[in-house]
Short mmCIF file of C-alpha atoms and ligand atoms in Angstrom, two decimals:
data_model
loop_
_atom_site.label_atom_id
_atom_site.label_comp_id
_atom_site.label_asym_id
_atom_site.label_seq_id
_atom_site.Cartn_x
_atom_site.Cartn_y
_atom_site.Cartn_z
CA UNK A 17 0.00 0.00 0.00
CA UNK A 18 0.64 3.12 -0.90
CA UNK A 19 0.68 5.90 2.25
CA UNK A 20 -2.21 6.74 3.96
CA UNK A 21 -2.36 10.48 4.96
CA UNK A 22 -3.89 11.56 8.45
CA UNK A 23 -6.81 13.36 6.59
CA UNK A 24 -7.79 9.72 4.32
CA UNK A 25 -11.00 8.95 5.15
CA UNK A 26 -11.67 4.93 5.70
CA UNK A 27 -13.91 4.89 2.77
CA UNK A 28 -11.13 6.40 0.40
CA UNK A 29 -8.81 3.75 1.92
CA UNK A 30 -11.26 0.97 1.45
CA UNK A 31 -11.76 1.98 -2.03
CA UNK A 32 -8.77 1.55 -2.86
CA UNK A 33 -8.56 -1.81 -1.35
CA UNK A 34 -11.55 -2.69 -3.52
CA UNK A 35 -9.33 -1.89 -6.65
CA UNK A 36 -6.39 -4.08 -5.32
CA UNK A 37 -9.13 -7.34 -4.77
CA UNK A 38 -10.59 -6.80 -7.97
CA UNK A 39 -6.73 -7.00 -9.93
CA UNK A 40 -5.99 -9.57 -7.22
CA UNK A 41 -9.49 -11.53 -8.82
CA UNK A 42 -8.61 -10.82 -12.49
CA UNK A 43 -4.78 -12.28 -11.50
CA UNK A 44 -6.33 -15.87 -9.99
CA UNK A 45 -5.33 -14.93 -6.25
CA UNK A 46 -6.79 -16.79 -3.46
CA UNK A 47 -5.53 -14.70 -1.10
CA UNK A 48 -4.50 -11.11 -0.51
CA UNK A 49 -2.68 -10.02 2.21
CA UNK A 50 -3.12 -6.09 3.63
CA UNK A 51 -0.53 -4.23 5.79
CA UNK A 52 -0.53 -3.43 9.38
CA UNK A 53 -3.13 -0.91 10.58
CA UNK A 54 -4.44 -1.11 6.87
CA UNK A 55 -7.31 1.52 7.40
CA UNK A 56 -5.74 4.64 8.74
CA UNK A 57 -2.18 6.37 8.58
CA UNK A 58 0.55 4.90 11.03
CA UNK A 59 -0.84 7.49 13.67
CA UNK A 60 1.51 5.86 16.32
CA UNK A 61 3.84 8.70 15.11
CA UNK A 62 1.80 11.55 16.67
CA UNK A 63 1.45 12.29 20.75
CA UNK A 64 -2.26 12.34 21.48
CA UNK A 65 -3.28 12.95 25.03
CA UNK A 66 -7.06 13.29 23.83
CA UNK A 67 -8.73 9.70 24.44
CA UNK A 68 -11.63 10.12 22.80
CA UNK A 69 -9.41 11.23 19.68
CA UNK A 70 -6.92 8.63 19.96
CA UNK A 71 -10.36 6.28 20.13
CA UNK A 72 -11.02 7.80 16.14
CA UNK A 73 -8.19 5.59 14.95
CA UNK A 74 -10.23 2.03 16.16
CA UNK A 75 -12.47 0.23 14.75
CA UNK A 76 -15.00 -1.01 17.12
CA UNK A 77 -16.51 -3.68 14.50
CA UNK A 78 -15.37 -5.89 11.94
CA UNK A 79 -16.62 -5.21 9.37
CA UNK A 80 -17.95 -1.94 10.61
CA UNK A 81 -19.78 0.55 7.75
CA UNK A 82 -16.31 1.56 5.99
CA UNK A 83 -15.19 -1.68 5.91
CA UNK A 84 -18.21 -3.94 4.99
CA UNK A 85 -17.96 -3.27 1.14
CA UNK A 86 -14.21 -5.26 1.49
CA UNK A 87 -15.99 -7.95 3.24
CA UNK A 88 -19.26 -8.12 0.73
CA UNK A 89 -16.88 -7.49 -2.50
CA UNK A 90 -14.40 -10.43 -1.25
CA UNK A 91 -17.24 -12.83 -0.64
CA UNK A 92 -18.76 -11.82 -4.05
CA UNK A 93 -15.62 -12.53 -5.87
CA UNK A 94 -14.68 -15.58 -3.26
CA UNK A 95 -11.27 -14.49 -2.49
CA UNK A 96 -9.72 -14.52 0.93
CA UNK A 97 -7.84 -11.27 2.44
CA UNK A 98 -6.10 -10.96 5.81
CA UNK A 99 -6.92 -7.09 7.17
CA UNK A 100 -4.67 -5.20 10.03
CA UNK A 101 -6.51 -2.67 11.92
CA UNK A 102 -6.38 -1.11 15.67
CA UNK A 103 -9.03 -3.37 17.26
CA UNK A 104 -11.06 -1.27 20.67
CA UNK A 105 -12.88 -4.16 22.14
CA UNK A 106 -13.99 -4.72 26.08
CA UNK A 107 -12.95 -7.76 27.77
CA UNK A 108 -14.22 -8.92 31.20
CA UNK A 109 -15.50 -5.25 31.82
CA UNK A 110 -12.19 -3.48 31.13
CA UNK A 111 -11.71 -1.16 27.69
CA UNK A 112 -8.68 -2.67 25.57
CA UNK A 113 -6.91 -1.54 22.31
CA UNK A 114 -4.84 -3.68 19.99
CA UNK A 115 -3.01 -4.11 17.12
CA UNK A 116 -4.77 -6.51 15.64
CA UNK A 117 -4.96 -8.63 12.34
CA UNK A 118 -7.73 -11.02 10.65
CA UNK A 119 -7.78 -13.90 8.09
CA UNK A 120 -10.83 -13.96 5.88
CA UNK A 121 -11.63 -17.29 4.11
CA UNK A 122 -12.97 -17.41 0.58
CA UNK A 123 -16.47 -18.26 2.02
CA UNK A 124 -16.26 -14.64 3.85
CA UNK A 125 -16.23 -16.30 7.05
CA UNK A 126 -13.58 -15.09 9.90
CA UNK A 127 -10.73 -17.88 9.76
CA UNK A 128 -8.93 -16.01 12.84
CA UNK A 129 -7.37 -12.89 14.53
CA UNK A 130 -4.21 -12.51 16.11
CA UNK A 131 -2.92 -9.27 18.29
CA UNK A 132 0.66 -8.01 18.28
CA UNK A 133 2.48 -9.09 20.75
CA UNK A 134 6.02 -7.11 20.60
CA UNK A 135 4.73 -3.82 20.48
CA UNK A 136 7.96 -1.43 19.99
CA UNK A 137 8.62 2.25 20.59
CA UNK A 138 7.88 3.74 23.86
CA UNK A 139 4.72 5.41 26.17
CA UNK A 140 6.07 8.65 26.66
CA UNK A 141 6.19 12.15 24.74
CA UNK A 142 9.49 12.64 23.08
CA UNK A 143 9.12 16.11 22.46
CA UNK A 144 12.86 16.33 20.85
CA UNK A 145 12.16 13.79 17.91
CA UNK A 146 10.75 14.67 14.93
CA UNK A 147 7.94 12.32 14.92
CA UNK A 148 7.21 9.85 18.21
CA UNK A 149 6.64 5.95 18.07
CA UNK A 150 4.10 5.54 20.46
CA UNK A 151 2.82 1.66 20.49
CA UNK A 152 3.67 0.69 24.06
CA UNK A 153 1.43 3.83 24.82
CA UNK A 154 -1.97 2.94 22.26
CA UNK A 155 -2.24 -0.38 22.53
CA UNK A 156 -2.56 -3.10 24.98
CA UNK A 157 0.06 -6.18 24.40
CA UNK A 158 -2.00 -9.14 22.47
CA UNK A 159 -2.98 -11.79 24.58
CA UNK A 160 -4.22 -14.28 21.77
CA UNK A 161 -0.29 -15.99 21.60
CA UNK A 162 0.29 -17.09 18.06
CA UNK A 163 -2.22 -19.57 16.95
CA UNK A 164 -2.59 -21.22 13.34
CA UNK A 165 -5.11 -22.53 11.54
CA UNK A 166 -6.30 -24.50 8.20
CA UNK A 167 -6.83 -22.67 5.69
CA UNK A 168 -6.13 -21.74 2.26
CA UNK A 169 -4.56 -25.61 1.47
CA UNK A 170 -2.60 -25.47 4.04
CA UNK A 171 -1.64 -24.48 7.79
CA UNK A 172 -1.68 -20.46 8.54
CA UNK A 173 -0.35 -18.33 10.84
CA UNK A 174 -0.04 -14.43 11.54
CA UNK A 175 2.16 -11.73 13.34
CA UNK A 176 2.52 -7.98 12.61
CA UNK A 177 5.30 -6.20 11.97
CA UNK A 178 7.99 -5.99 14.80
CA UNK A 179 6.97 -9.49 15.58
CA UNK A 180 8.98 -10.24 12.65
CA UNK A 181 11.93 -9.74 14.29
CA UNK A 182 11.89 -12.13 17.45
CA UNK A 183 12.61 -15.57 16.46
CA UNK A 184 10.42 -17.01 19.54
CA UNK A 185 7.65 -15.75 17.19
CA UNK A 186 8.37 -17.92 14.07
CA UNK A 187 9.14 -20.95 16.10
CA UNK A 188 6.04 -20.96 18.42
CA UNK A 189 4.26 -21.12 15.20
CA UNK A 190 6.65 -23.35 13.83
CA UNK A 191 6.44 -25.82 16.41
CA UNK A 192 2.68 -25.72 15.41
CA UNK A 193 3.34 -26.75 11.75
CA UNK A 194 3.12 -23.69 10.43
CA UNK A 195 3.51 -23.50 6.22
CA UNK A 196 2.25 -19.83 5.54
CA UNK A 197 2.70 -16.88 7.70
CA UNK A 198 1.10 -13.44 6.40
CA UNK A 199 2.14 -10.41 8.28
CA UNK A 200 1.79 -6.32 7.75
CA UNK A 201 3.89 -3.91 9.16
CA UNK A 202 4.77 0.06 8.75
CA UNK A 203 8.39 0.73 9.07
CA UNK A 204 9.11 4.39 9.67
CA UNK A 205 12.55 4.99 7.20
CA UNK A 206 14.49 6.21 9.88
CA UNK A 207 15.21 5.23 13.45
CA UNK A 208 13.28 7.02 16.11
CA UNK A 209 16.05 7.00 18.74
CA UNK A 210 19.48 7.02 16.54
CA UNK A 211 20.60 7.47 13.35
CA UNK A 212 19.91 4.49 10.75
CA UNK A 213 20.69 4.57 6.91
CA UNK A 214 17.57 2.93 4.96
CA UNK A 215 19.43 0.33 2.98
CA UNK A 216 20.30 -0.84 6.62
CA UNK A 217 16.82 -0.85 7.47
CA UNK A 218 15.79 -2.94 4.41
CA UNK A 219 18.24 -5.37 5.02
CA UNK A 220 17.23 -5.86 8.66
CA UNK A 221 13.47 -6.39 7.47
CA UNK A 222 14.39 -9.04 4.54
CA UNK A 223 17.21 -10.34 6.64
CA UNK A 224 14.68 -11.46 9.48
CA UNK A 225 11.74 -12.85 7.38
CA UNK A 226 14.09 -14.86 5.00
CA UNK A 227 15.78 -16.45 8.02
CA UNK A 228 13.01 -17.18 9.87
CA UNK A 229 11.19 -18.72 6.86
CA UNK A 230 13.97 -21.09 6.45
CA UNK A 231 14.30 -21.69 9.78
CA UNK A 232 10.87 -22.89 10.42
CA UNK A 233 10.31 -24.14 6.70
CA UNK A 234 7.22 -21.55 5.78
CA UNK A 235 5.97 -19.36 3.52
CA UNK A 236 6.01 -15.74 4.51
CA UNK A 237 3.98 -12.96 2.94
CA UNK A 238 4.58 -9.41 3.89
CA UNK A 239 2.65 -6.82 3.22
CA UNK A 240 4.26 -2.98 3.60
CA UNK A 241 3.45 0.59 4.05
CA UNK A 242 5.17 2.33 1.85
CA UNK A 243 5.94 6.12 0.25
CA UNK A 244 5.81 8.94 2.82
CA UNK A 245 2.61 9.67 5.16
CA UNK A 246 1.89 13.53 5.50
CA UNK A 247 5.99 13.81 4.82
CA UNK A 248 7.43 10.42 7.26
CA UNK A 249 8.69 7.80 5.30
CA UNK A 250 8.05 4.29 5.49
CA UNK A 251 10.57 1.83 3.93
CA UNK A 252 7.87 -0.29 1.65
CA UNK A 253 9.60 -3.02 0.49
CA UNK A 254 6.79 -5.98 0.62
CA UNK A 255 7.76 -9.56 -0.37
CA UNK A 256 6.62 -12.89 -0.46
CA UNK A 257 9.20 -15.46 0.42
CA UNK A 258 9.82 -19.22 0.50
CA UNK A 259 10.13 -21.61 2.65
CA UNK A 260 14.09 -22.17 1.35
CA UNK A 261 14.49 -18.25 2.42
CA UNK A 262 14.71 -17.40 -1.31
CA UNK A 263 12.49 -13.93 -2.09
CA UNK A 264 10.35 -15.05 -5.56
CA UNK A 265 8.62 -11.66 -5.46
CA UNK A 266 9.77 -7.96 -4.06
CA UNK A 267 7.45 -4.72 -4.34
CA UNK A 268 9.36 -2.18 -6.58
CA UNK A 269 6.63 0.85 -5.86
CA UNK A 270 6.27 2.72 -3.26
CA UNK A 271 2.27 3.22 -4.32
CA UNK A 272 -0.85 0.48 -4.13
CA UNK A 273 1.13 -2.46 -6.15
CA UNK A 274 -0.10 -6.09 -6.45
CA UNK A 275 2.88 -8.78 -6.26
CA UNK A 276 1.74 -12.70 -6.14
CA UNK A 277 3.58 -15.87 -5.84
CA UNK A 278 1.88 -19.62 -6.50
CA UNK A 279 2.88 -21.07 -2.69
CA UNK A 280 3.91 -24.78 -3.45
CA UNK A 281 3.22 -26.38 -0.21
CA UNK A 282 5.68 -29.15 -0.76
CA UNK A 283 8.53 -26.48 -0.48
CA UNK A 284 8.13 -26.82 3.73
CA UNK A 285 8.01 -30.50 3.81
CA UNK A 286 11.56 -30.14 1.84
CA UNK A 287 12.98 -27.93 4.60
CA UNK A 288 10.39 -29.52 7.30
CA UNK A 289 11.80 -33.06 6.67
CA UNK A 290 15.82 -32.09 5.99
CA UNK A 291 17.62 -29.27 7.70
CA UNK A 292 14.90 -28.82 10.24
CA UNK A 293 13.32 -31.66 11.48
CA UNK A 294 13.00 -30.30 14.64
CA UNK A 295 11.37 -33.85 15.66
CA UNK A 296 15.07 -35.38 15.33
CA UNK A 297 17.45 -31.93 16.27
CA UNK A 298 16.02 -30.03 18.74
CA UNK A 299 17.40 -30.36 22.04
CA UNK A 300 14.23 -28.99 24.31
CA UNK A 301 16.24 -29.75 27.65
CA UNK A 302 18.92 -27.09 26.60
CA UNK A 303 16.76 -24.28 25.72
CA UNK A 304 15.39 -23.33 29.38
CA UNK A 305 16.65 -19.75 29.73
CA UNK A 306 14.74 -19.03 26.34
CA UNK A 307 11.09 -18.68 28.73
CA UNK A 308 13.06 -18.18 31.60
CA UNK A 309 15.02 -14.73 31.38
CA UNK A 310 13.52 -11.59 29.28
CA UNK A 311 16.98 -9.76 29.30
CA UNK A 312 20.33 -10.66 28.96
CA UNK A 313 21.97 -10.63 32.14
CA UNK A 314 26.50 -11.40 31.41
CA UNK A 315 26.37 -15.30 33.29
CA UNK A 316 30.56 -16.55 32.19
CA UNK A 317 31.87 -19.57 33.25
CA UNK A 318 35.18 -18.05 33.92
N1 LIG B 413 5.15 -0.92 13.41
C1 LIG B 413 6.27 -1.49 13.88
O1 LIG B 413 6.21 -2.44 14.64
N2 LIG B 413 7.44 -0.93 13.51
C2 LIG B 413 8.72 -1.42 13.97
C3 LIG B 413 9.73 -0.31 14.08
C4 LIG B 413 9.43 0.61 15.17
C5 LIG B 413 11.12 -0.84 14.31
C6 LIG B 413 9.28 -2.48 13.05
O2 LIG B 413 9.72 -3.51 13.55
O3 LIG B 413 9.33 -2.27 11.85
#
C-alpha cells in the first residue's frame, strides 16, 4: 500500500482496497494479504493525550460501515484477504486496544485474529524527535499468543510487523506446523532513537523474514506501508518469500502495487523433513533460559 495520509478517510482507503481485490481476482489470487493498521495512517507517530481522539483511529466492529464493502466485495468474488486494523474491544469489563490482524476465508467467514504481541517504541512524549513511536502507549500487548489454523490448502499463521523480528515468534508457530505466515507492518525509514541509513533498514526487514522462513520451513507474505505519510517515510519493500528463504517476489513501488507468488506447499516438507526436522534436532532440555530470562543478564563460566 501506498501511504495513507492523516486526513484519508476509511472509505477512500477501502476503495482503494476494492481496486487491489478486484486485480488480485482478475490475477487468480486466493488470497491477498493487507498491511498493518491497513485503514488509517501509522498514527503511532503523533502524541495524542485526547482519548476520545486517539479512540477515532479504532475500529469497534469488523466489518464496521467503511469496511463492509471489502468484506461483501471479497465474498462476491470468493477471495480470501487478511486485514490489520487497531481493534477497541472490552474484555471482562475493562476497555482494551490492539493491534490486531484477521484472516478472511474465501467463504467470507472469519478464519482467525491474532494481536501483536512485541509492540515497539515507547509510552512517553518525546518532544525532541521529529515524529514519536508511540505503540507501548496505544495499545494493549496481544494476549491471543500465536495460533494457526487450516486454511487456504494449508496451515496459517499471523504476526505484525515488529513481531517479525523475534525468532520465539516464528518458532512458536513453527512448532505448530506452520507452512504460511502473512504479516503487515509500517516501518518508519528512519530510526526514532538514533541514526539508521535505509538500505540498513531494508536489510534488517528481509534479513529477518528470509531467516526465519527457512528456519521454520514456511511461507512468509509481507505486506508494507510504503511512500511517505503527510511527509514520514516508510521503507515499503513488501515480499513474499519461501520456505528455502529465497524472495520469488519484491514490491518495486512505493504506491498500491499487487505482487503474487503460486505457494507450493511441498517447499516446507523439503525444509520440514531435511535441515529442520525439529522432531530429530532439537534439544528442548537445553533451551530453558529461552522462557526463563527476558533480558540478557552477562552469566561466564570463567
Ligand atoms: N510498526 C512497527 O512495529 N514498527 C517497527 C519499528 C518501530 C522498528 C518495526 O519492527 O518495523
Amino acid at each position: 500500500m501506498g501511504a495513507i495520509h492523516r486526513a484519508d478517510s476509511r472509505e477512500s482507503v477501502v476503495a482503494r482496497l476494492l481496486e487491489l481485490l478486484r486485480e488480485a481476482h482478475s490475477n487468480g489470487v486466493e488470497l491477498v494479504v493487507f498491511p498493518e493498521l491497513t485503514l488509517t495512517t501509522f498514527f503511532p507517530r503523533w502524541w495524542i493525550e485526547d482519548q476520545d481522539e486517539i479512540d477515532t483511529w479504532f475500529e469497534t466492529e469488523m466489518p464496521g460501515p467503511a469496511t463492509r464493502p471489502l468484506f461483501e466485495e471479497a465474498k462476491k468474488l470468493g477471495i480470501g484477504f487478511h486485514l490489520g486494523y487497531a481493534e477497541l474491544t472490552v474484555e471482562n469489563g475493562a476497555t482494551r486496544h490492539y493491534n490486531t490482524a484477521i484472516i478472511v476465508g474465501k467463504d467470507g467467514n472469519l478464519i482467525g485474529k491474532y494481536r501483536k504481541v512485541h509492540l515497539p517504541g515507547h509510552a512517553e512524549h518525546r518532544a525532541d524527535k521529529p515524529f514519536q513511536h508511540l505503540e507501548k502507549r496505544y495499545f494493549d500487548i496481544g494476549n491471543l499468543g500465536w495460533p494457526v489454523w487450516k486454511g487456504f490448502n494449508g496451515v496459517v499463521g499471523m504476526c505484525i510487523c515488529n513481531d517479525r523480528r523475534w525468532p520465539e515468534t516464528w518458532r512458536v508457530m513453527g512448532l505448530k506446523g506452520v507452512e504460511l505466515v502473512v504479516l503487515g507492518y509500517n516501518t518508519p525509514d528512519s530510526n526514532v532513537y538514533h541514526y539508521e541509513p535505509v538500505h540498513l533498514r531494508q536489510f534488517h526487514n528481509h534479513l529477518v523474514m528470509q531467516s526465519s522462513a527457512y528456519q521454520n520451513g514456511t511461507w512468509v507474505v509481507a505486506s508494507a506501508k510504503a511512500g511517505r505519510e503527510d511527509g514520514f517515510g516508510l521503507i515499503g519493500g513488501s515480499c513474499i518469500i519461501a520456505p528455502t528463504g529465497e524472495m520469488v517476489a519484491k514490491a518495486n513501488s512505493e504506491d498500491d502495487e499487487l505482487i503474487t507468488a503460486t505457494v507450493d506447499y511441498a517447499l516446507c516438507e523439503y525444509i520440514k523433513e531435511h535441515q529442520f526436522n525439529f522432531a530429530a534436532h532439537r534439544q528442548i532440555d537445553q533451551y530453558g533460559l529461552i522462557t526463563s530470562r527476558t533480558g540478557a543478564v552477562v552469566e561466564t563460566e570463567n
